[in-house]
Short mmCIF file of C-alpha atoms in Angstrom, two decimals:
data_model
loop_
_atom_site.label_atom_id
_atom_site.label_comp_id
_atom_site.label_asym_id
_atom_site.label_seq_id
_atom_site.Cartn_x
_atom_site.Cartn_y
_atom_site.Cartn_z
CA MET A 18 28.49 -10.24 50.76
CA ALA A 19 28.01 -12.77 47.95
CA ILE A 20 24.49 -11.48 47.36
CA ALA A 21 25.76 -7.90 47.19
CA ALA A 22 28.46 -8.89 44.71
CA LEU A 23 25.90 -10.74 42.60
CA SER A 24 23.57 -7.72 42.61
CA ALA A 25 26.43 -5.44 41.58
CA THR A 26 27.36 -7.82 38.75
CA SER A 27 23.75 -8.01 37.58
CA LEU A 28 23.48 -4.22 37.60
CA LEU A 29 26.73 -3.91 35.64
CA LEU A 30 25.49 -6.38 33.03
CA PHE A 31 22.18 -4.53 32.78
CA VAL A 32 23.92 -1.19 32.23
CA PHE A 33 26.28 -2.79 29.68
CA ASN A 34 23.29 -4.19 27.79
CA ILE A 35 21.61 -0.77 27.74
CA CYS A 36 24.82 0.84 26.48
CA LEU A 37 25.20 -1.85 23.83
CA ARG A 38 21.65 -1.27 22.65
CA GLY A 39 22.30 2.48 22.62
CA THR A 40 25.43 1.96 20.57
CA TYR A 41 24.18 -0.50 17.99
CA GLY A 42 20.50 0.23 18.34
CA ASP A 43 17.47 -1.80 17.45
CA TYR A 44 16.04 1.39 15.95
CA GLY A 45 12.47 0.97 17.09
CA GLY A 46 12.10 -2.27 19.00
CA GLY A 47 10.39 -5.45 17.97
CA TRP A 48 8.59 -6.72 14.93
CA GLN A 49 5.70 -4.74 13.47
CA GLY A 50 3.06 -5.64 10.92
CA GLY A 51 2.56 -4.25 7.43
CA HIS A 52 2.20 -5.26 3.79
CA ALA A 53 4.47 -5.45 0.77
CA THR A 54 4.00 -5.19 -2.99
CA PHE A 55 6.61 -4.86 -5.74
CA TYR A 56 7.58 -2.60 -8.64
CA GLY A 57 10.40 -1.84 -11.03
CA GLY A 58 10.55 -4.97 -13.18
CA GLY A 59 12.59 -8.14 -12.92
CA ASP A 60 15.89 -6.28 -13.17
CA ALA A 61 14.70 -3.46 -10.89
CA THR A 62 15.56 -0.78 -13.46
CA GLY A 63 12.25 0.90 -12.68
CA THR A 64 13.44 1.58 -9.13
CA MET A 65 16.28 3.87 -10.21
CA GLY A 66 16.11 7.54 -9.28
CA GLY A 67 13.42 8.00 -6.70
CA ALA A 68 12.49 10.40 -3.94
CA CYS A 69 15.65 9.86 -1.89
CA GLY A 70 17.87 11.20 -4.66
CA TYR A 71 20.20 8.21 -4.81
CA GLY A 72 20.06 7.98 -8.60
CA ASN A 73 21.50 4.73 -9.97
CA LEU A 74 21.01 2.26 -7.14
CA TYR A 75 23.43 -0.21 -8.73
CA SER A 76 26.38 2.19 -8.90
CA GLN A 77 25.55 3.59 -5.46
CA GLY A 78 25.80 0.10 -3.97
CA TYR A 79 22.17 -0.38 -2.93
CA GLY A 80 21.47 -3.06 -5.53
CA THR A 81 17.99 -4.55 -5.72
CA ASN A 82 17.24 -5.07 -2.02
CA THR A 83 15.44 -1.75 -1.84
CA ALA A 84 12.02 -0.42 -0.91
CA ALA A 85 9.73 2.54 -1.45
CA LEU A 86 8.08 3.50 1.85
CA SER A 87 4.50 4.59 2.44
CA THR A 88 3.77 8.01 3.98
CA ALA A 89 3.54 6.48 7.46
CA LEU A 90 7.15 5.27 7.21
CA PHE A 91 8.81 7.78 4.85
CA ASN A 92 8.91 10.67 7.35
CA ASN A 93 8.99 13.23 4.56
CA GLY A 94 12.29 11.82 3.32
CA LEU A 95 14.13 11.59 6.63
CA SER A 96 13.77 7.79 6.56
CA CYS A 97 15.80 7.53 3.36
CA GLY A 98 18.69 5.16 3.95
CA SER A 99 17.10 3.29 6.85
CA CYS A 100 17.22 -0.51 6.77
CA TYR A 101 14.52 -3.05 7.54
CA GLU A 102 14.53 -6.79 8.05
CA MET A 103 11.36 -8.26 6.63
CA ARG A 104 9.62 -11.60 6.27
CA CYS A 105 6.39 -12.70 4.65
CA ASP A 106 3.87 -13.47 7.37
CA SER A 107 0.70 -15.51 7.83
CA ASP A 108 0.03 -16.34 4.18
CA PRO A 109 1.21 -19.94 3.62
CA LYS A 110 -0.18 -19.99 0.08
CA TRP A 111 2.21 -17.26 -1.11
CA CYS A 112 4.93 -16.79 1.51
CA LEU A 113 8.45 -18.13 1.15
CA PRO A 114 10.66 -18.93 4.17
CA GLY A 115 13.40 -16.66 5.40
CA SER A 116 13.86 -12.91 5.65
CA ILE A 117 15.51 -10.12 3.68
CA THR A 118 17.06 -6.78 4.60
CA VAL A 119 16.14 -3.81 2.43
CA THR A 120 17.20 -0.16 2.33
CA ALA A 121 14.65 2.65 1.94
CA THR A 122 15.44 4.42 -1.34
CA ASN A 123 12.09 5.79 -2.54
CA PHE A 124 8.60 7.00 -1.62
CA CYS A 125 5.39 5.11 -2.32
CA PRO A 126 2.80 7.88 -2.72
CA PRO A 127 -0.77 7.54 -1.52
CA ASN A 128 -3.61 7.02 -3.95
CA PHE A 129 -6.70 8.44 -2.29
CA ALA A 130 -8.87 7.46 -5.25
CA LEU A 131 -8.56 3.86 -4.05
CA SER A 132 -9.53 2.42 -0.69
CA ASN A 133 -6.82 1.36 1.74
CA ASP A 134 -7.71 -2.31 1.31
CA ASN A 135 -8.10 -2.26 -2.48
CA GLY A 136 -5.20 -0.59 -4.24
CA GLY A 137 -4.50 2.31 -1.90
CA TRP A 138 -1.82 0.28 -0.18
CA CYS A 139 0.40 3.29 0.55
CA ASN A 140 -2.35 5.50 1.94
CA PRO A 141 -1.93 6.77 5.52
CA PRO A 142 -1.84 5.29 8.09
CA LEU A 143 -0.75 2.04 6.44
CA GLN A 144 2.81 0.80 6.95
CA HIS A 145 3.62 -0.44 3.48
CA PHE A 146 6.73 -1.41 1.51
CA ASP A 147 6.75 -1.34 -2.28
CA LEU A 148 9.75 -3.59 -2.82
CA ALA A 149 11.99 -3.90 -5.84
CA GLU A 150 10.69 -7.00 -7.62
CA PRO A 151 13.85 -9.12 -7.02
CA ALA A 152 13.57 -8.38 -3.28
CA PHE A 153 9.88 -9.30 -3.16
CA LEU A 154 10.55 -12.61 -4.91
CA GLN A 155 12.90 -13.61 -2.10
CA ILE A 156 10.03 -13.70 0.41
CA ALA A 157 6.90 -14.35 -1.68
CA GLN A 158 5.68 -15.70 -4.99
CA TYR A 159 5.15 -13.33 -7.93
CA ARG A 160 1.45 -14.16 -8.31
CA ALA A 161 0.72 -13.05 -4.74
CA GLY A 162 0.93 -9.38 -5.73
CA ILE A 163 0.61 -8.22 -2.14
CA VAL A 164 1.48 -10.07 1.07
CA PRO A 165 1.37 -9.36 4.81
CA VAL A 166 4.84 -8.88 6.30
CA SER A 167 6.51 -8.55 9.66
CA PHE A 168 9.32 -6.01 9.74
CA ARG A 169 11.76 -4.30 12.08
CA ARG A 170 14.43 -1.62 11.84
CA VAL A 171 17.95 -3.05 11.79
CA PRO A 172 21.44 -1.54 11.50
CA CYS A 173 22.59 -0.92 7.94
CA VAL A 174 25.78 -2.73 7.00
CA LYS A 175 27.66 -0.92 4.24
CA LYS A 176 31.03 -1.46 2.60
CA GLY A 177 33.47 1.46 2.68
CA GLY A 178 32.85 4.93 4.00
CA ILE A 179 29.98 7.38 3.80
CA ARG A 180 29.99 8.93 0.32
CA PHE A 181 29.58 12.63 -0.41
CA THR A 182 28.68 13.64 -3.99
CA ILE A 183 29.08 17.38 -4.48
CA ASN A 184 26.63 18.84 -6.99
CA GLY A 185 25.30 22.33 -7.64
CA HIS A 186 27.46 25.38 -8.29
CA SER A 187 29.23 28.21 -6.46
CA TYR A 188 27.14 29.46 -3.52
CA PHE A 189 24.84 26.43 -3.95
CA ASN A 190 26.59 23.28 -2.80
CA LEU A 191 24.16 20.35 -3.01
CA VAL A 192 25.71 17.30 -1.37
CA LEU A 193 24.15 13.87 -1.84
CA ILE A 194 24.98 11.59 1.09
CA THR A 195 24.93 7.84 0.43
CA ASN A 196 26.24 4.52 1.75
CA VAL A 197 25.49 5.35 5.38
CA GLY A 198 25.86 2.51 7.89
CA GLY A 199 24.32 2.17 11.35
CA ALA A 200 20.89 3.78 11.54
CA GLY A 201 21.33 4.76 7.89
CA ASP A 202 18.92 7.70 7.91
CA VAL A 203 20.74 11.03 8.04
CA HIS A 204 18.96 13.68 10.12
CA SER A 205 21.53 16.49 10.20
CA VAL A 206 24.72 17.47 8.37
CA SER A 207 27.37 20.13 8.91
CA ILE A 208 30.10 21.20 6.50
CA LYS A 209 33.41 22.92 7.10
CA GLY A 210 35.73 24.50 4.60
CA SER A 211 39.41 25.01 5.34
CA LYS A 212 38.66 28.74 5.64
CA THR A 213 35.37 28.46 7.58
CA GLY A 214 34.00 27.06 10.80
CA TRP A 215 31.35 24.34 10.98
CA GLN A 216 28.12 25.33 9.24
CA SER A 217 24.79 23.50 9.38
CA MET A 218 23.42 22.32 6.06
CA SER A 219 19.70 22.28 5.24
CA ARG A 220 18.02 19.28 3.69
CA ASN A 221 16.89 20.17 0.19
CA TRP A 222 15.16 16.89 -0.71
CA GLY A 223 15.70 13.20 -0.05
CA GLN A 224 19.27 12.92 1.19
CA ASN A 225 20.52 15.99 -0.70
CA TRP A 226 21.91 18.56 1.73
CA GLN A 227 22.48 22.20 0.84
CA SER A 228 24.99 24.92 1.76
CA ASN A 229 24.88 28.43 0.29
CA SER A 230 28.42 29.31 1.30
CA TYR A 231 31.25 29.89 -1.15
CA LEU A 232 33.50 26.87 -0.58
CA ASN A 233 35.35 26.63 -3.89
CA GLY A 234 39.07 25.94 -3.54
CA GLN A 235 38.77 24.78 0.08
CA THR A 236 39.23 21.33 1.56
CA LEU A 237 35.88 20.11 2.90
CA SER A 238 34.98 18.23 6.07
CA PHE A 239 31.58 16.83 7.02
CA GLN A 240 29.71 15.87 10.18
CA VAL A 241 26.84 13.42 9.66
CA THR A 242 24.29 12.63 12.38
CA THR A 243 21.74 9.83 12.06
CA SER A 244 18.36 9.36 13.74
CA ASP A 245 19.89 7.55 16.73
CA GLY A 246 21.95 10.63 17.60
CA ARG A 247 25.31 9.18 16.59
CA THR A 248 27.70 11.44 14.65
CA VAL A 249 30.61 10.67 12.36
CA THR A 250 33.06 13.46 11.51
CA SER A 251 35.02 13.08 8.27
CA TYR A 252 37.88 15.56 8.11
CA ASN A 253 39.34 16.89 4.85
CA VAL A 254 37.29 14.48 2.73
CA ALA A 255 37.44 16.63 -0.40
CA PRO A 256 40.77 18.21 -1.38
CA GLY A 257 41.03 21.89 -2.25
CA ASN A 258 40.82 21.17 -5.98
CA TRP A 259 37.50 19.31 -5.80
CA GLN A 260 35.06 19.79 -8.67
CA PHE A 261 31.26 19.70 -8.83
CA GLY A 262 30.06 16.22 -9.76
CA GLN A 263 32.79 14.42 -7.84
CA THR A 264 32.24 11.87 -5.07
CA PHE A 265 34.42 11.48 -1.97
CA SER A 266 34.46 8.85 0.76
CA GLY A 267 34.63 9.61 4.49
CA GLY A 268 34.29 7.77 7.78
CA GLN A 269 31.59 5.26 8.66
CA PHE A 270 29.32 4.36 11.57
#
């Protein structure tokens, strides 16, 4: 009887652990190997803009702990917003102790004119991070230039709700989605006006999502789903008198 009770308890704990992992996610398992370089200058102003569409990374809350991902990691823009813990690895001459967490905000394009081991750091199939310079200097010395790293996906921790910036014009609503917690990388979005049902949006580029419906004068709600399958629904985020160029805050993972 005691053995049966113990087995049942062990099974319950195992299932709870699986559910916990499914809820919070480790987003890809253990540590992997790659390399890191840096760009953007000491104040990281050269990292602004970028292929994810986030624009000013300071005002958007991403700061300087950001990275441009190589083709192997970028997933054609679907990895924008994902977070990685990273540490310099196996290079005692240049590595500094500790780890950092960075958010993917840009793309590091391949350079096929250079070999993968001599300048073509972001060429497929290499897993490479071109870090904002202040982030790189937290794990390695400036003179290193490039260092081996260990990295893993981690949950993104963000302050406040998911932000929706509505750009475009009538019949072309281009919504930039930022400040996403949890998995961080948005894989599908739906929009609902107060006079419509839920409508799927298409990804235009980076994390800019597009709807061709006429939604002017309607309150807007959004459903955001990340790569781990979790969905957050933010009802009536934008009031009926919203204007293009405005940003509104919703729920959070």
